[in-house]
PDB file of C-alpha atoms in Angstrom:
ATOM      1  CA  UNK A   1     151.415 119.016  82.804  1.00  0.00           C
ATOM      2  CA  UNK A   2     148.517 117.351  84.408  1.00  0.00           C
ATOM      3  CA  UNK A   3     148.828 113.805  85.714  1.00  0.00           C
ATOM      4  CA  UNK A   4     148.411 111.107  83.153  1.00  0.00           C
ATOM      5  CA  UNK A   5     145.959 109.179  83.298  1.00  0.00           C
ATOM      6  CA  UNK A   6     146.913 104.996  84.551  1.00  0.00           C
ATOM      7  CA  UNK A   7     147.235 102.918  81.040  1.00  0.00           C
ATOM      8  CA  UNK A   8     149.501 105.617  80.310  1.00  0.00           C
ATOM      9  CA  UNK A   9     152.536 104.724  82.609  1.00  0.00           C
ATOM     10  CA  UNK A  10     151.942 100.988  82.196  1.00  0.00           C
ATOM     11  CA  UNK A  11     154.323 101.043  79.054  1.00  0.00           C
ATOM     12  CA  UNK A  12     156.986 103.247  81.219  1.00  0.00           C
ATOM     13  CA  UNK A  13     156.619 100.969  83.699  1.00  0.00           C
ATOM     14  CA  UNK A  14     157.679  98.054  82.408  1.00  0.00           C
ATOM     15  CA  UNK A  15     160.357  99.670  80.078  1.00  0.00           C
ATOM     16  CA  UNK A  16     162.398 100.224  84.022  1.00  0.00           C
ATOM     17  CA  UNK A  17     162.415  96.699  84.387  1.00  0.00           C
ATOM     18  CA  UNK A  18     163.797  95.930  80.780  1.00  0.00           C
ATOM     19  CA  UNK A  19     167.377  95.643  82.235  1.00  0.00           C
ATOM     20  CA  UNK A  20     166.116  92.798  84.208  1.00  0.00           C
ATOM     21  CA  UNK A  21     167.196  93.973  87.758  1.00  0.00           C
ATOM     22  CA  UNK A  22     165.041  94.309  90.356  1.00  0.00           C
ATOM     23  CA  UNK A  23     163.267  97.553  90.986  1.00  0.00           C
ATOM     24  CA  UNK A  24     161.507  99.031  94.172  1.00  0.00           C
ATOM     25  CA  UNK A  25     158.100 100.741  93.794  1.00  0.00           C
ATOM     26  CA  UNK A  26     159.492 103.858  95.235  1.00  0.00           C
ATOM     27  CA  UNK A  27     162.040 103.830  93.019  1.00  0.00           C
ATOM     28  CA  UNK A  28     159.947 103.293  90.401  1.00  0.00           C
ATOM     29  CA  UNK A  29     157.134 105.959  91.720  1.00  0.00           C
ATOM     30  CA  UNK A  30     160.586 108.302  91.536  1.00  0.00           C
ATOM     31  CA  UNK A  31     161.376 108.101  87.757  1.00  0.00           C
ATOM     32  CA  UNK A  32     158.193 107.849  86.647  1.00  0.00           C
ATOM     33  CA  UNK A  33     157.127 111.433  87.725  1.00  0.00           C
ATOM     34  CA  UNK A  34     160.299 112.522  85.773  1.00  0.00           C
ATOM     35  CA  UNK A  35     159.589 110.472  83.172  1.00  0.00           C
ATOM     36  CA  UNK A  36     156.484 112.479  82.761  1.00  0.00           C
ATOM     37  CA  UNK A  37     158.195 115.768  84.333  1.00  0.00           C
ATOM     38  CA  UNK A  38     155.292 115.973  87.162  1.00  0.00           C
ATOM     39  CA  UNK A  39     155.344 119.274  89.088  1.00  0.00           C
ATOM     40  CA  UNK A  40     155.854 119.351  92.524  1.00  0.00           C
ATOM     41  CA  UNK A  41     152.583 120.210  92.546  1.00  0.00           C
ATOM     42  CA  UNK A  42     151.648 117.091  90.637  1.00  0.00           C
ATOM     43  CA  UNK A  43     153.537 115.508  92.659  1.00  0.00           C
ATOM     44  CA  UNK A  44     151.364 116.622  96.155  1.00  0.00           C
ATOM     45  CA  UNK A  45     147.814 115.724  94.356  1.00  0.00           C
ATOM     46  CA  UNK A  46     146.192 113.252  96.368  1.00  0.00           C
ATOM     47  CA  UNK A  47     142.498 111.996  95.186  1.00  0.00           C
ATOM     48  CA  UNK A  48     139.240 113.215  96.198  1.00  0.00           C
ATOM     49  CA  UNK A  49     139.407 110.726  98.849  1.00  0.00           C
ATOM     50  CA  UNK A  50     142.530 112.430 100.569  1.00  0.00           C
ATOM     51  CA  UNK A  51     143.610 108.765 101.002  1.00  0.00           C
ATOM     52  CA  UNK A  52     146.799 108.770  98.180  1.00  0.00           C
ATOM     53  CA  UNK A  53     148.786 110.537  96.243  1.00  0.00           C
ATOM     54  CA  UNK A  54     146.910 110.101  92.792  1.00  0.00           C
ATOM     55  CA  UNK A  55     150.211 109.676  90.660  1.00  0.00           C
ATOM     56  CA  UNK A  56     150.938 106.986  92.894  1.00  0.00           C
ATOM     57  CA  UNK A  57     147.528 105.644  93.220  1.00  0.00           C
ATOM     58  CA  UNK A  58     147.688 105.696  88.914  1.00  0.00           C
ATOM     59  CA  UNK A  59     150.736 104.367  88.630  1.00  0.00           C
ATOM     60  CA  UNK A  60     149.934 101.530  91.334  1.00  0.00           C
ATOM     61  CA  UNK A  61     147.249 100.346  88.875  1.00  0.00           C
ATOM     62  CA  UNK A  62     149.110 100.052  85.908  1.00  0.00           C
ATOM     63  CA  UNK A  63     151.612  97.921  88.366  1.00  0.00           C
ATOM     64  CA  UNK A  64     148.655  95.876  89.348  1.00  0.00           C
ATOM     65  CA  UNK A  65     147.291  95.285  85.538  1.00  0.00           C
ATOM     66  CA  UNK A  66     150.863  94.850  84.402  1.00  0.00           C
ATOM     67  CA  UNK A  67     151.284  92.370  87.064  1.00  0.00           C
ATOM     68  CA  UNK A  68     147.582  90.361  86.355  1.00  0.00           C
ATOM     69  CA  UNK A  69     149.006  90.299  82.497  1.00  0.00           C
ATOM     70  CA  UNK A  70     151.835  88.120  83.636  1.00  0.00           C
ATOM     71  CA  UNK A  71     154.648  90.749  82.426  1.00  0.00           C
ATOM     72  CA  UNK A  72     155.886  91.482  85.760  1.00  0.00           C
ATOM     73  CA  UNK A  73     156.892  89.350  89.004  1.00  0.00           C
ATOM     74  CA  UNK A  74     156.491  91.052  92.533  1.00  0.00           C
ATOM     75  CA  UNK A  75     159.621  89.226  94.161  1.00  0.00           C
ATOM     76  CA  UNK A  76     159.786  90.432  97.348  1.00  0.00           C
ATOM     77  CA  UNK A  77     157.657  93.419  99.413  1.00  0.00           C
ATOM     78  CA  UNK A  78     157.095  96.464  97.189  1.00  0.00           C
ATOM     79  CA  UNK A  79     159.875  94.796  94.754  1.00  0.00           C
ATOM     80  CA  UNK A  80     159.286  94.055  91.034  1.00  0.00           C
ATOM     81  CA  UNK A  81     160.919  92.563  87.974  1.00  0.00           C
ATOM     82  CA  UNK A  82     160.031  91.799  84.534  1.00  0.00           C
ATOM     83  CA  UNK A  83     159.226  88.672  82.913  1.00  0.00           C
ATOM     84  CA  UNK A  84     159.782  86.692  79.805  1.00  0.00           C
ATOM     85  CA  UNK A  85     156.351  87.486  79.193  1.00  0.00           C
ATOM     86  CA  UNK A  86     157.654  90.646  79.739  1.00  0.00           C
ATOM     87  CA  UNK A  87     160.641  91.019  78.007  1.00  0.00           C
ATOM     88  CA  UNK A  88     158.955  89.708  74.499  1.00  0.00           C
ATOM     89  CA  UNK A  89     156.403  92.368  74.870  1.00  0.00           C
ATOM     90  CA  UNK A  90     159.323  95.368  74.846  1.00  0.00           C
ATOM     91  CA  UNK A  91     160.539  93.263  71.744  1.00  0.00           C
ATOM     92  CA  UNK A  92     157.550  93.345  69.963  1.00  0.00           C
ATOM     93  CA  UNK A  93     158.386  97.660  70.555  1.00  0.00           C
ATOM     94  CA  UNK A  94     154.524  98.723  71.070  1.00  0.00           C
ATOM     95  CA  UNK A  95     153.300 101.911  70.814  1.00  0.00           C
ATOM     96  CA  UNK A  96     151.452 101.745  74.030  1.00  0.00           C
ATOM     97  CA  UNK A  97     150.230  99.316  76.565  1.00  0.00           C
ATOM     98  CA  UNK A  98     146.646  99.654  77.920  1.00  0.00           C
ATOM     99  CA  UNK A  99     143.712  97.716  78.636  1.00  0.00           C
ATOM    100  CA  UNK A 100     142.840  96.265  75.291  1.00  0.00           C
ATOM    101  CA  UNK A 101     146.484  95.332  74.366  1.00  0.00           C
ATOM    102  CA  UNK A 102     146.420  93.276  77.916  1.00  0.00           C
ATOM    103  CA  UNK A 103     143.310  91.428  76.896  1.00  0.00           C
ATOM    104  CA  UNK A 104     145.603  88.902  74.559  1.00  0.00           C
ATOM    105  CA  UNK A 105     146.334  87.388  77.729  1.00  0.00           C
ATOM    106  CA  UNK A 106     143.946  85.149  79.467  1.00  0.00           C
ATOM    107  CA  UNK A 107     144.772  85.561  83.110  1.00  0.00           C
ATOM    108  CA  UNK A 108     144.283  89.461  82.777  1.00  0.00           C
ATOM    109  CA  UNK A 109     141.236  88.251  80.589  1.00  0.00           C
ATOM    110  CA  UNK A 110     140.366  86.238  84.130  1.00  0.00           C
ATOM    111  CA  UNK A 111     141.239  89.397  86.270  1.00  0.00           C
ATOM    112  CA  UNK A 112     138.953  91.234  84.531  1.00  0.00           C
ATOM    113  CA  UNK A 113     135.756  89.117  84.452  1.00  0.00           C
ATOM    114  CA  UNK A 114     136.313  88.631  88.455  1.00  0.00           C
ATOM    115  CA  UNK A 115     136.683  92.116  88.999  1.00  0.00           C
ATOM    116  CA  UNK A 116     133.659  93.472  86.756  1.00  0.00           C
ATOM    117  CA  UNK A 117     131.657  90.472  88.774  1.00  0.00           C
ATOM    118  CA  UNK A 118     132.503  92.385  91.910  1.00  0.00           C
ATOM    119  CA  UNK A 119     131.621  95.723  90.854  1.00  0.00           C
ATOM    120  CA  UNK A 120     128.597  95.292  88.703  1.00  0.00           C
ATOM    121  CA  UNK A 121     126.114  96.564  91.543  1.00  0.00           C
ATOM    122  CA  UNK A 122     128.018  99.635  92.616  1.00  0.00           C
ATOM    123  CA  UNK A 123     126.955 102.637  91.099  1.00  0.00           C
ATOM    124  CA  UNK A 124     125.207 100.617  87.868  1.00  0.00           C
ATOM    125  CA  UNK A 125     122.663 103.804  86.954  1.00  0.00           C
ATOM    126  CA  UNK A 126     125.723 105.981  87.639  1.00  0.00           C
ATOM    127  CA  UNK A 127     127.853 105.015  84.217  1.00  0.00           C
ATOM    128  CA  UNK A 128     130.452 107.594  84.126  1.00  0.00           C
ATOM    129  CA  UNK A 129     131.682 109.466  80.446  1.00  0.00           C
ATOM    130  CA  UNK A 130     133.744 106.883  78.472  1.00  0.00           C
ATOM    131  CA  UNK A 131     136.909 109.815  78.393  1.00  0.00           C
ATOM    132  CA  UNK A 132     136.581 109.541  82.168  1.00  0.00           C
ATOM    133  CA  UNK A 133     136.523 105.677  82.409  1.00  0.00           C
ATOM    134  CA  UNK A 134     139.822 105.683  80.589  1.00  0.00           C
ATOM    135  CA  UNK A 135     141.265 108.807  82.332  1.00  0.00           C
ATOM    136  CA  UNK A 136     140.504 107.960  85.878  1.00  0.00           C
ATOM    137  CA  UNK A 137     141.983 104.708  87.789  1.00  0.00           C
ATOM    138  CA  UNK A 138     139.304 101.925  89.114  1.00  0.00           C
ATOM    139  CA  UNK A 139     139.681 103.323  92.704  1.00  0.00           C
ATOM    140  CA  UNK A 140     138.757 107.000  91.077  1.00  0.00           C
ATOM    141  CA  UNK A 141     135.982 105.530  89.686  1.00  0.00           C
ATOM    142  CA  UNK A 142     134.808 103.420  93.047  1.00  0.00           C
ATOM    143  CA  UNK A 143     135.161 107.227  94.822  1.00  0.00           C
ATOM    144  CA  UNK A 144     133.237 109.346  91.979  1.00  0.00           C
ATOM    145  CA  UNK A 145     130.263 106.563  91.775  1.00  0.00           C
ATOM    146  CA  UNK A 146     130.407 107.299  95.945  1.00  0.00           C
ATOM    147  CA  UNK A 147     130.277 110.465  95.987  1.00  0.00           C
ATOM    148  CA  UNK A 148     127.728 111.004  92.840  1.00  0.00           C
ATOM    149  CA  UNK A 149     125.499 108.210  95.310  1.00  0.00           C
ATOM    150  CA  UNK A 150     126.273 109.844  98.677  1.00  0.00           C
ATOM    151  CA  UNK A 151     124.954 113.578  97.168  1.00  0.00           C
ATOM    152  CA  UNK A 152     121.972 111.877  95.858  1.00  0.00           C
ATOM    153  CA  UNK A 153     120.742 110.334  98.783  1.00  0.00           C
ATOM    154  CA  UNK A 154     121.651 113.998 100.858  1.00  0.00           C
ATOM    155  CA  UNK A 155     119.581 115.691  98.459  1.00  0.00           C
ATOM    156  CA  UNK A 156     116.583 112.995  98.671  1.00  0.00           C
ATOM    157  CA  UNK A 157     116.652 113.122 102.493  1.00  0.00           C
ATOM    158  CA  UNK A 158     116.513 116.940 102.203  1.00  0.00           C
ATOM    159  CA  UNK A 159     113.603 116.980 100.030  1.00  0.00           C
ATOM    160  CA  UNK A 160     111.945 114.265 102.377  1.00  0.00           C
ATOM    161  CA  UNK A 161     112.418 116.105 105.711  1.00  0.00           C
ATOM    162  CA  UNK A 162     111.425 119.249 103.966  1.00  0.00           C
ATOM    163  CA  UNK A 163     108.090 117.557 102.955  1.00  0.00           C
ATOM    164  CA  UNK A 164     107.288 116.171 105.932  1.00  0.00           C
ATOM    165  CA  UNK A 165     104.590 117.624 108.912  1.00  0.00           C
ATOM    166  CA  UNK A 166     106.092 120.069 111.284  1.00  0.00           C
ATOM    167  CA  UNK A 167     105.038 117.527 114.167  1.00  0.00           C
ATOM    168  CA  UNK A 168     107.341 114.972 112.231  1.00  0.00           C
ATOM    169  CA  UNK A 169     110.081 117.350 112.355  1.00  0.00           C
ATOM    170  CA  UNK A 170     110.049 117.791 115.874  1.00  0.00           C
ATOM    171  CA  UNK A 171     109.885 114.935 116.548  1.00  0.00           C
ATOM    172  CA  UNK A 172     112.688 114.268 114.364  1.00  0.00           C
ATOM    173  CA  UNK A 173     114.783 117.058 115.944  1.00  0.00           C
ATOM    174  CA  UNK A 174     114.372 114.848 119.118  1.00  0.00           C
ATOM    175  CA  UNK A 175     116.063 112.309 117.493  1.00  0.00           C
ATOM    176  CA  UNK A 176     118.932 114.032 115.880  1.00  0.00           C
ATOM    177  CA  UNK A 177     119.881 115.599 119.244  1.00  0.00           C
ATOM    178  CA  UNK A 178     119.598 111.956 121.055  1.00  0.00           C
ATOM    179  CA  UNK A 179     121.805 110.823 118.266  1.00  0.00           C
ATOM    180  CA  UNK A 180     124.499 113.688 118.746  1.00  0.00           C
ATOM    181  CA  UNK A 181     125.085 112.221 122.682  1.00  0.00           C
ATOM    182  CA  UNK A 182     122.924 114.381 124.726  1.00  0.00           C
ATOM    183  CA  UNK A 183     120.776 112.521 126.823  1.00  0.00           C
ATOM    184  CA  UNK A 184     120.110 108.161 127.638  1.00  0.00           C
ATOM    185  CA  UNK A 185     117.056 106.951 125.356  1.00  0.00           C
ATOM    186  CA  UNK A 186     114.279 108.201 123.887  1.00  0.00           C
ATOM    187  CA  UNK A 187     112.499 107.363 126.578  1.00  0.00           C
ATOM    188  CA  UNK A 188     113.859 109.441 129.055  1.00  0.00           C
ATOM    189  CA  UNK A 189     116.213 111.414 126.834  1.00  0.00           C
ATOM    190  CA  UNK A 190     114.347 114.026 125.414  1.00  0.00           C
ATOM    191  CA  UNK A 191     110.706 115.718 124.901  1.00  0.00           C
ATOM    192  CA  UNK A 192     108.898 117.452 122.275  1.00  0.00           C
ATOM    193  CA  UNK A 193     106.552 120.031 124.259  1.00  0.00           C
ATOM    194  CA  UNK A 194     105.901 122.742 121.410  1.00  0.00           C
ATOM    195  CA  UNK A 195     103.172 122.808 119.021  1.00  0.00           C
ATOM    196  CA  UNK A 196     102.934 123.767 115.238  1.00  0.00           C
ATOM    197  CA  UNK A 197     103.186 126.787 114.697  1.00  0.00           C
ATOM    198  CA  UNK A 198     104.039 128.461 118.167  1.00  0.00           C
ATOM    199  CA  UNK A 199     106.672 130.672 118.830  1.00  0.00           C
ATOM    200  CA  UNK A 200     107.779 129.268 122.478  1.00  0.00           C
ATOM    201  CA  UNK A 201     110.260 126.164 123.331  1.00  0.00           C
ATOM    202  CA  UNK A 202     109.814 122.903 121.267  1.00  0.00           C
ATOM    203  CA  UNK A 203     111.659 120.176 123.502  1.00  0.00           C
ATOM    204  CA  UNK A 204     113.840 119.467 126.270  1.00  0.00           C
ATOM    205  CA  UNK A 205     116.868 117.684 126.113  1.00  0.00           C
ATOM    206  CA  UNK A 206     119.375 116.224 128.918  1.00  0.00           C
ATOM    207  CA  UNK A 207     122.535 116.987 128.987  1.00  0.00           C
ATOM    208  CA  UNK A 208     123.825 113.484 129.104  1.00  0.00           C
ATOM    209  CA  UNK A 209     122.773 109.413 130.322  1.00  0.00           C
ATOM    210  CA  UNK A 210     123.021 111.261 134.125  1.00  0.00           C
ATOM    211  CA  UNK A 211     120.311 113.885 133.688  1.00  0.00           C
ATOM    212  CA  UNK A 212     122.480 116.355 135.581  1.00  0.00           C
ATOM    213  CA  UNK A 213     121.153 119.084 133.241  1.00  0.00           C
ATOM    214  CA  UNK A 214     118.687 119.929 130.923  1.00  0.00           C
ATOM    215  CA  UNK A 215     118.535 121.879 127.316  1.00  0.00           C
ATOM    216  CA  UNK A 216     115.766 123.814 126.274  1.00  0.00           C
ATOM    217  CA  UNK A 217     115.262 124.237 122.315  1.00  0.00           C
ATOM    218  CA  UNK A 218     113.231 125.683 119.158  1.00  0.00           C
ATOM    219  CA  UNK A 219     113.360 123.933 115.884  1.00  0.00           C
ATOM    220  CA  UNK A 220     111.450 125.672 113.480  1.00  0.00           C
ATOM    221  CA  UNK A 221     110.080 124.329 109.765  1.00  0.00           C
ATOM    222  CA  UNK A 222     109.116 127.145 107.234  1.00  0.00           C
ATOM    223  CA  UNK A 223     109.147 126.013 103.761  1.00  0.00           C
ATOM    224  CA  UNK A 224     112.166 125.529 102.164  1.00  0.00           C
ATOM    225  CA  UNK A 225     114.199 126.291 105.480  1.00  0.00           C
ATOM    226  CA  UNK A 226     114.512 123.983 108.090  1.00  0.00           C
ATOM    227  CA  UNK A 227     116.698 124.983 111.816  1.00  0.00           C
TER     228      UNK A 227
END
């Protein structure tokens, strides 16, 4: 089965800590993923980001939005219990626990409006699907919005250094090559020589800061192609 998505194993969650005994996150990361029967392959997904494992990363959310709600205590490092708060919650036997069931409570009321503050200007003309908002966790979000961003501003720098004059990208080759290491400044670095449209050597570039050696290259513009 595919990973579910993070309001999903908040009700799971706390259910562990209904025998009011202290749990450890890996323990809990453990029975969760059988809870849910993950794959092993499940079970190895990490997110786009290659930073976490994402049933972790889901499952660390719904600890974190449990935890804001007031239904769970973190009582020592990576160590959890349940509350009263808690406890009257499993009582009350709910279907599910997600975001709007959590919003009864103030402080996750006050957790939200401080973390919506923070995150208003990130991405704001990149809203994602609402099925997505609920399926992916905050940090999923954070890294789509960055990586939607990120390939819009490639593609605009592509379309700006193909529109630009020949000289320009040069000149801008100069740079690029200056920025990779080779050579000290620009102003001893590295030369454009060529002209538009000839077919000899455009620049020279020094090896490194000492000068000990020199590069000689072509960049050529034609069109759509740039190298």
């Amino acid at each position: 089965m595919t990973i579910p998505d993070y309001q999903s194993f908040m009700l799971p969650f706390l259910k562990i800590l209904g025998d009011r005994n202290e749990h450890t996150l890996q323990e809990i990361y453990i029975k969760l993923a059988d809870y849910f029967k993950l794959t092993e392959s499940d079970r190895k997904e990490y997110l786009p980001s290659g930073k976490q494992l994402k049933y972790k990363n889901r499952i660390g959310w719904a600890r974190t939005y449990l935890k804001k709600s007031g239904l769970l205590d973190q009582v020592g490092r990576g160590i959890f219990t349940i509350t009263e708060r808690g406890l009257n919650v499993l009582n009350e036997n709910p279907e599910k626990i997600d975001v709007k069931f959590l919003e009864q409570f103030n402080e996750f009321l006050k957790f939200q409006g401080n973390k919506n503050s923070n995150t208003d200007q990130i991405g704001e003309n990149k809203k994602l699907p609402s099925n997505l908002e609920l399926d992916l966790s905050p940090e999923e979000i954070l890294d789509t919005s960055y990586r939607e961003i990120r390939r819009d501003l490639m593609d605009e720098l592509l379309h700006t250094v193909k529109s630009c004059s020949p000289e320009f990208f040069e000149k801008l080759v100069v740079d690029l090559l200056i920025a990779m290491g080779y050579g000290g400044t620009h102003a001893d670095a590295g030369q454009a020589i060529g002209k538009s449209g000839d077919d000899g050597i455009d620049g020279i570039i020094k090896e490194d800061k000492l000068g000990l050696g020199c590069y000689l290259y072509t960049s050529k513009k034609m069109g759509r192609f740039c190298r």
